[in-house]
Structures are given as structure tokens and as C-alpha cells.
């Protein structure tokens, strides 16, 4: 009995210790990325290549998902607003929910599962096959050469993808509200425009997505870099990327929302 | 004797996770020599290579390469020293997202400002030296194991390193590739004036090409000497290792409780 | 992957992202022109601000001329202290009155400015003297019922 309690408490303690250790390690990793990004200014081509794999290849899933999210928002919003006779505010509802929350958050979740996993798997596999080791011995720093370009590509891509998500989502809402249901075209846009404010709503949403971009990139790269150099190790790391970055997105979203939209 | 040593290792200790892997290694490799480091699998040979190139830090002792103490260098100095080293990994470790040509050109592009046509000439020369000029345009996935290792060798010698390290270069090769690999190591060492450290457990192949042999066991150097000396040695472990006997100082069985006890038959005898 | 094709796709990606941002800026949102540099602040005390929020519009003759910048509570006078940021382009006489109105029956509340006839204008930091509080629906209804009850009571007492 006593020894079971002892073991249980000890287990919790060990988990906390390991958690703190990992967090500290990841923070040092993040700082190392920032410190060793200087070379990229001389070689922007490295980031460009990763922008293709991280950004361009994520566009299709972002566009398709956002169109459907916007259309569903339009339908559901209309059904609810109709009860209060304020269906003219549909544009406002669609635009505000997308710019403030759904755009950055859903784009972030999609980005984590599309690009984040790809980054983790690629870096993890490079580690497993000793490519990172080989690079180090060839006097090329893998953090500067492999990690940093992917990090910046993620940070640049995320706001662009979130903006695309929001814009396409609003278009989806427009399709349902105006084209399908037949609300007035002018009212839809003008109500939206008078209610949505560039700084407070759109820009804050973009800032959110940039923060998510940093978080997802660091998590994905760290998991890949830190993966056990085996097949299971890489598989486990890829799963962790999705889980940890999804939780990070939702947690950060709450914190950022509390700061941005209070009052 | 001391002046022409490129690699000097003094009383090197290394522990990983509380387990002592190396317990006082002394080793020296002279310029222009092929030195073989042999020992049973899992005996810390690869660890030794990683200590020499500074990827791991020893718990005690010193590694000196070209007069510089590797384990006391700062990051920047270590990276500068590494440009004078090359390493061949067991499975090649070619960059899978680049062609063979780009793999070999990698260091030239990272560390020099040479014009593209000069890089092209240099790469083709290195590939020619390992007999893979015709494979320049292939991707690493299209190469066989032996070819991948040769391509990796071309990549490692791209900057004409002074010290070449080979991690198990003979493992998993067919007899032809085996002969090719051994021949290449000797020939490159002689023609490029390199020093080669070959980590291996392949007795015949390495004895044929090396100048000096170190045999590691239990984290220390059990024996050293020229291949001829080693073959004549009557130390029991060396004899077992060189002749490939199943049982001897290195037991066939992992240390374990008594066999009969483990099977629950112990009580019957009491 | 050819370098040129890669550049092309990445270029297209960046253009797409910027186009989306432009769409959000031009078609979806308004850029709030009232910022600290091109506006001036005036204050007004209200007995009751109802549901007025920070960033609610300030209108005169139905045109948005500014935003509510800050709402606080004056603990000496027990009144609401509202700071308004007005666009520099619009100047109002010093005796302008402010009232809190509601757009529509259930819409958002805003501050309406009714210009007076003073020759001097409101400046940065000046205070609007004449204010009218928000109409709280519950008060209105209870007042109405109270009045009706009184009318009836008066009728009975005075045959």
C-alpha cells in the first residue's frame, strides 16, 4: 500500500521533471534557431525551397476546407439569425468569426497536420539515417542549414495561409448567403464592412496566425530533431507534433484572445 | 615519432547514462597511415569516432587532432577543424533529397565560393576516383548499398581532408564491393596523403590494408601492433577475435543467473 | 524540382496571400482612421451609459466622426467618465451636447453629438458639459407603468 503511493507520487514527480527538462531543451532549441538564422539572409534560396514544401503544398487543403467552413457558417448563421429577424447581419457573423477565430485557428490546425507532420517526418528521418550527423561532420551546422530555413518558411507561410483561409471562408459565406439564400448583396458587404475593423479584427487575427506559425514550426522541428532514431521513434514524434501543436494552438488562442479582445 | 601523429588520444573515458563505455583509451595514428580499430560489436568503436570528431564530449581524457584538443574547442573552432576531417558512415548517410552530384558538391558549395563550372569539374573528379562518374545524375535511392557507400566516400573526400574516418566500411557488402572498398581506402590514403581510421570488425579485409591495428575490448585497448604482430599474438582474447572462435574470454552467453535456477529446476537439486 | 518552377509557385503563393489580405482590408473591413495622431480627445460625464462599449461609434447627423476611446467610473461624482476620440477633420462648438442613443430597437449603442452655437470649438482635453444618458428600457417601462397607475389613482381620488 505505502509503496504503491510512493511509486505513484514518484511517477508524477518524474513526469514533471522530464516535462520541465523537455521544455527547457525546446526553448534552447528555439533560441539556437534564432541565433543561427543569420546565414539565411545571404542564402534566401534555402527558405524559398522550404516555402514551396511548407506553404505552397498546403494551399489546396486550406482553400477547400475554408470554402466549406464558410459555407457551413453561412447556413447555420442564417438559420439562427433568421429567428431574430436579423439575417442581414449574416455577413458580420461570418466575417467576424473567421477573422478573429476560425481563420487563424483552423488554418493552424490544418497547417500542423499537413506541413508540421511533414517537417517532423523529414527531419526525423534525416536524423535516423545519420544525414544530420554527416552534415555536422562536414562542418555544416544542421540547425542553420536544415532547421532554420524550415522554421522561417513556417513562420512566413502561416499568416498567408490564414489570410487565404479567412478570405475564402468569407467567400463561402457569401455563396450561401447571397447566391443560394438570396440575401441582398449590398447589405451583406456593407454591414460586414461597417462592423469589421482592420486593426482590431483582421490584423489581430493575422498576428495570432503568425504566433501559431512560430509555435507549430518549433514544435514540428523539435520533435523531428529530438526523435529516437528508429522507425517507431519517427512515427511517435510525428504523432506528438499533431497532438502538441494542436493543444498549443488552442491554448495560445485563448491567451491571445484574452489579451486582444478584452474590453 | 610524436611529431607526425595526426590523432592522439590520451586516457579517454566516456560514460553514457551512467554506463562506462570507454575506460582509458590510448591511441595514436600517424600521418599517412591506415589504422584499424577493431573489436566486438557494441564495444564503443563508433563512440570513439564520435569523440574524435567532437560530436560527443569525453568524461575524462583528451583527444588531439592535428595538435588541437578537440574536446576543449569552441563551436566555431571545432567547425573549422572539422573541415579537415571526413567521415564515411555505415549506411552512407547521403542526403536523400539531392542527386549524387549535389551530394558530392555539398561541401564545396557550403564552404567555398568556387564558380559553378569548377565545382562541376571537382565533383566529377571525386566521383571518378570512386568509379561513380556515371552515377552523377542518380538519386541516392537508386544506388545499391555498396554504390551508396562509394558515393558517400566521394562526398567525404570532396575537400581533401587530412583525416578520414570509416565507420564499418565493410559491413554488408558482397565480395566484389568488399574488395573494391578495401582497395579504395588504401589507394585514397596513399594518393591524397590522408590518414585513415577504420572502425571495423572485419579481420581479413582490414588486415590486408592497414598499417597498424588496435583491438578494443571492454572499453580499453586489449592489444595493438602491426597486423603481423596481432596474428602472432597469443593473448586469449585476441586469438579468439582474430580466429573467430565462438567461446573464449568473450563468452557466448550474456551474464545470467544459473540456467537450471532460471528454469525453476533449482529446487529439485537441493 | 527545377529552380524556376519552384520560384514561380512560391511567388504565386505569396501573391495569393497578399491578395487575400488586400481583400480583407478593402472589401471586408474598414481601417479605423481615428488614431492618436489625427484625432483629439474630449470627455463627457454620463449618469448612465447603458450598454455603451469602448470603440462604439461617435456620430453626428448620422455620420461617424469618432470612436469611444475609454470608459471609466468617477468615484467622487458616481458618474461614468467617457473619453471620445474625434477626427481632426471635424470640429464642434464648445457647447455641443452628447447623448447615448441606440441604433434601432435592439441595436448597438452609440454617442450622438448635437452641435451648439458657441464660437469657440472643442479642443483636445475639453469636456462636453451637456449630456443625456442612455435610455434604459426597464426604467422607461417602469416609469410608464408608474405614471399610468398614478393617473388612475388620481382619477379615483377626484370623482
mmCIF file of C-alpha atoms in Angstrom, chain B residues 52-208:
data_model
loop_
_atom_site.group_PDB
_atom_site.id
_atom_site.type_symbol
_atom_site.label_atom_id
_atom_site.label_comp_id
_atom_site.label_asym_id
_atom_site.label_seq_id
_atom_site.Cartn_x
_atom_site.Cartn_y
_atom_site.Cartn_z
ATOM 1 C CA UNK B 52 37.359 12.188 -32.261
ATOM 2 C CA UNK B 53 35.190 14.444 -34.425
ATOM 3 C CA UNK B 54 33.790 16.246 -31.399
ATOM 4 C CA UNK B 55 30.165 15.147 -31.628
ATOM 5 C CA UNK B 56 30.465 13.708 -28.140
ATOM 6 C CA UNK B 57 32.421 15.094 -25.208
ATOM 7 C CA UNK B 58 34.521 12.695 -23.131
ATOM 8 C CA UNK B 59 34.007 12.438 -19.390
ATOM 9 C CA UNK B 60 37.784 12.463 -18.931
ATOM 10 C CA UNK B 61 40.911 12.402 -21.027
ATOM 11 C CA UNK B 62 41.949 14.160 -24.212
ATOM 12 C CA UNK B 63 41.528 13.839 -27.954
ATOM 13 C CA UNK B 64 44.078 15.711 -30.017
ATOM 14 C CA UNK B 65 43.716 16.088 -33.774
ATOM 15 C CA UNK B 66 46.404 17.971 -35.714
ATOM 16 C CA UNK B 67 47.676 19.429 -32.451
ATOM 17 C CA UNK B 68 44.293 20.792 -31.326
ATOM 18 C CA UNK B 69 42.480 19.337 -28.336
ATOM 19 C CA UNK B 70 39.071 18.535 -29.804
ATOM 20 C CA UNK B 71 37.190 18.357 -26.515
ATOM 21 C CA UNK B 72 38.313 21.850 -25.481
ATOM 22 C CA UNK B 73 37.470 23.659 -28.722
ATOM 23 C CA UNK B 74 34.682 26.201 -29.001
ATOM 24 C CA UNK B 75 31.927 25.547 -31.536
ATOM 25 C CA UNK B 76 33.425 27.809 -34.181
ATOM 26 C CA UNK B 77 36.917 26.316 -33.850
ATOM 27 C CA UNK B 78 35.502 22.819 -33.844
ATOM 28 C CA UNK B 79 33.663 23.503 -37.099
ATOM 29 C CA UNK B 80 36.844 24.869 -38.626
ATOM 30 C CA UNK B 81 38.737 21.733 -37.599
ATOM 31 C CA UNK B 82 36.011 19.513 -38.999
ATOM 32 C CA UNK B 83 36.614 20.883 -42.484
ATOM 33 C CA UNK B 84 39.876 18.934 -42.312
ATOM 34 C CA UNK B 85 38.052 15.716 -41.411
ATOM 35 C CA UNK B 86 35.873 13.360 -43.359
ATOM 36 C CA UNK B 87 33.717 10.501 -42.197
ATOM 37 C CA UNK B 88 32.167 7.624 -44.054
ATOM 38 C CA UNK B 89 29.012 6.448 -42.333
ATOM 39 C CA UNK B 90 27.986 2.847 -42.157
ATOM 40 C CA UNK B 91 24.992 3.313 -44.435
ATOM 41 C CA UNK B 92 26.367 6.213 -46.416
ATOM 42 C CA UNK B 93 24.081 8.875 -44.927
ATOM 43 C CA UNK B 94 23.687 10.510 -48.343
ATOM 44 C CA UNK B 95 21.249 13.407 -48.450
ATOM 45 C CA UNK B 96 18.205 11.719 -49.897
ATOM 46 C CA UNK B 97 16.713 14.890 -51.335
ATOM 47 C CA UNK B 98 19.726 15.600 -53.565
ATOM 48 C CA UNK B 99 21.289 13.848 -56.526
ATOM 49 C CA UNK B 100 24.648 12.113 -56.152
ATOM 50 C CA UNK B 101 26.259 15.088 -57.877
ATOM 51 C CA UNK B 102 24.724 17.595 -55.442
ATOM 52 C CA UNK B 103 25.717 15.397 -52.510
ATOM 53 C CA UNK B 104 29.355 15.480 -53.524
ATOM 54 C CA UNK B 105 29.143 19.192 -54.321
ATOM 55 C CA UNK B 106 27.539 19.922 -50.941
ATOM 56 C CA UNK B 107 30.692 20.828 -49.010
ATOM 57 C CA UNK B 108 32.206 22.693 -51.937
ATOM 58 C CA UNK B 109 29.114 24.867 -52.169
ATOM 59 C CA UNK B 110 28.825 25.372 -48.413
ATOM 60 C CA UNK B 111 32.452 26.157 -47.682
ATOM 61 C CA UNK B 112 33.909 27.674 -50.840
ATOM 62 C CA UNK B 113 32.968 30.391 -53.304
ATOM 63 C CA UNK B 114 34.204 28.432 -56.298
ATOM 64 C CA UNK B 115 32.447 29.088 -59.622
ATOM 65 C CA UNK B 116 29.915 26.506 -60.746
ATOM 66 C CA UNK B 117 31.999 25.053 -63.571
ATOM 67 C CA UNK B 118 34.976 24.494 -61.277
ATOM 68 C CA UNK B 119 32.735 22.764 -58.730
ATOM 69 C CA UNK B 120 31.425 20.594 -61.532
ATOM 70 C CA UNK B 121 34.953 19.544 -62.527
ATOM 71 C CA UNK B 122 35.957 18.821 -58.928
ATOM 72 C CA UNK B 123 32.822 16.760 -58.285
ATOM 73 C CA UNK B 124 33.344 14.696 -61.414
ATOM 74 C CA UNK B 125 36.962 14.083 -60.399
ATOM 75 C CA UNK B 126 35.926 12.845 -56.954
ATOM 76 C CA UNK B 127 33.216 10.673 -58.441
ATOM 77 C CA UNK B 128 35.693 9.303 -60.955
ATOM 78 C CA UNK B 129 38.044 8.378 -58.097
ATOM 79 C CA UNK B 130 35.380 6.111 -56.615
ATOM 80 C CA UNK B 131 34.221 4.917 -60.039
ATOM 81 C CA UNK B 132 30.798 6.544 -59.965
ATOM 82 C CA UNK B 133 31.164 9.327 -62.516
ATOM 83 C CA UNK B 134 28.367 7.675 -64.445
ATOM 84 C CA UNK B 135 26.015 7.871 -61.455
ATOM 85 C CA UNK B 136 26.271 11.640 -61.013
ATOM 86 C CA UNK B 137 22.687 12.252 -62.057
ATOM 87 C CA UNK B 138 21.105 9.466 -59.992
ATOM 88 C CA UNK B 139 19.281 9.941 -56.711
ATOM 89 C CA UNK B 140 20.636 8.083 -53.640
ATOM 90 C CA UNK B 141 17.567 5.812 -53.596
ATOM 91 C CA UNK B 142 18.609 4.435 -56.983
ATOM 92 C CA UNK B 143 22.011 3.251 -55.753
ATOM 93 C CA UNK B 144 22.892 -0.128 -54.289
ATOM 94 C CA UNK B 145 24.362 -0.295 -50.782
ATOM 95 C CA UNK B 146 27.941 -0.541 -51.997
ATOM 96 C CA UNK B 147 27.481 2.250 -54.517
ATOM 97 C CA UNK B 148 25.856 4.493 -51.912
ATOM 98 C CA UNK B 149 28.858 3.987 -49.672
ATOM 99 C CA UNK B 150 31.233 4.862 -52.503
ATOM 100 C CA UNK B 151 29.225 7.973 -53.357
ATOM 101 C CA UNK B 152 29.361 8.901 -49.710
ATOM 102 C CA UNK B 153 33.122 8.385 -49.789
ATOM 103 C CA UNK B 154 33.377 10.779 -52.734
ATOM 104 C CA UNK B 155 31.387 13.298 -50.720
ATOM 105 C CA UNK B 156 33.627 12.859 -47.671
ATOM 106 C CA UNK B 157 36.837 13.480 -49.646
ATOM 107 C CA UNK B 158 35.436 16.468 -51.549
ATOM 108 C CA UNK B 159 37.528 18.939 -49.546
ATOM 109 C CA UNK B 160 40.608 16.664 -49.417
ATOM 110 C CA UNK B 161 40.514 16.016 -45.674
ATOM 111 C CA UNK B 162 43.660 15.201 -43.729
ATOM 112 C CA UNK B 163 41.841 12.685 -41.565
ATOM 113 C CA UNK B 164 39.353 10.184 -42.946
ATOM 114 C CA UNK B 165 37.251 8.069 -40.607
ATOM 115 C CA UNK B 166 35.396 4.990 -41.769
ATOM 116 C CA UNK B 167 32.585 3.562 -39.689
ATOM 117 C CA UNK B 168 32.202 -0.127 -40.547
ATOM 118 C CA UNK B 169 33.043 0.293 -44.247
ATOM 119 C CA UNK B 170 32.934 -3.454 -44.932
ATOM 120 C CA UNK B 171 29.637 -4.397 -43.321
ATOM 121 C CA UNK B 172 27.009 -5.854 -45.586
ATOM 122 C CA UNK B 173 28.981 -5.747 -48.814
ATOM 123 C CA UNK B 174 29.182 -8.500 -51.394
ATOM 124 C CA UNK B 175 32.698 -9.933 -52.029
ATOM 125 C CA UNK B 176 33.331 -7.709 -55.053
ATOM 126 C CA UNK B 177 32.253 -4.500 -53.300
ATOM 127 C CA UNK B 178 34.299 -5.630 -50.315
ATOM 128 C CA UNK B 179 37.489 -5.838 -52.314
ATOM 129 C CA UNK B 180 36.676 -2.536 -54.010
ATOM 130 C CA UNK B 181 36.130 -0.820 -50.671
ATOM 131 C CA UNK B 182 39.371 -2.070 -49.132
ATOM 132 C CA UNK B 183 41.315 -1.156 -52.210
ATOM 133 C CA UNK B 184 39.768 2.328 -52.303
ATOM 134 C CA UNK B 185 40.648 3.087 -48.705
ATOM 135 C CA UNK B 186 44.285 2.156 -49.206
ATOM 136 C CA UNK B 187 44.587 3.927 -52.556
ATOM 137 C CA UNK B 188 42.930 7.174 -51.427
ATOM 138 C CA UNK B 189 45.067 7.265 -48.293
ATOM 139 C CA UNK B 190 48.224 6.937 -50.314
ATOM 140 C CA UNK B 191 47.376 9.224 -53.214
ATOM 141 C CA UNK B 192 45.739 12.031 -51.219
ATOM 142 C CA UNK B 193 48.187 11.821 -48.335
ATOM 143 C CA UNK B 194 45.376 11.281 -45.846
ATOM 144 C CA UNK B 195 45.351 9.468 -42.560
ATOM 145 C CA UNK B 196 42.640 6.848 -42.227
ATOM 146 C CA UNK B 197 40.948 5.464 -39.153
ATOM 147 C CA UNK B 198 38.945 2.368 -39.981
ATOM 148 C CA UNK B 199 36.479 1.109 -37.416
ATOM 149 C CA UNK B 200 35.583 -2.445 -38.284
ATOM 150 C CA UNK B 201 35.195 -5.977 -37.086
ATOM 151 C CA UNK B 202 36.149 -7.470 -40.410
ATOM 152 C CA UNK B 203 39.523 -9.055 -39.652
ATOM 153 C CA UNK B 204 40.678 -10.271 -43.057
ATOM 154 C CA UNK B 205 39.752 -7.224 -45.076
ATOM 155 C CA UNK B 206 41.270 -4.723 -42.675
ATOM 156 C CA UNK B 207 44.456 -6.720 -42.051
ATOM 157 C CA UNK B 208 45.040 -6.662 -45.792
#
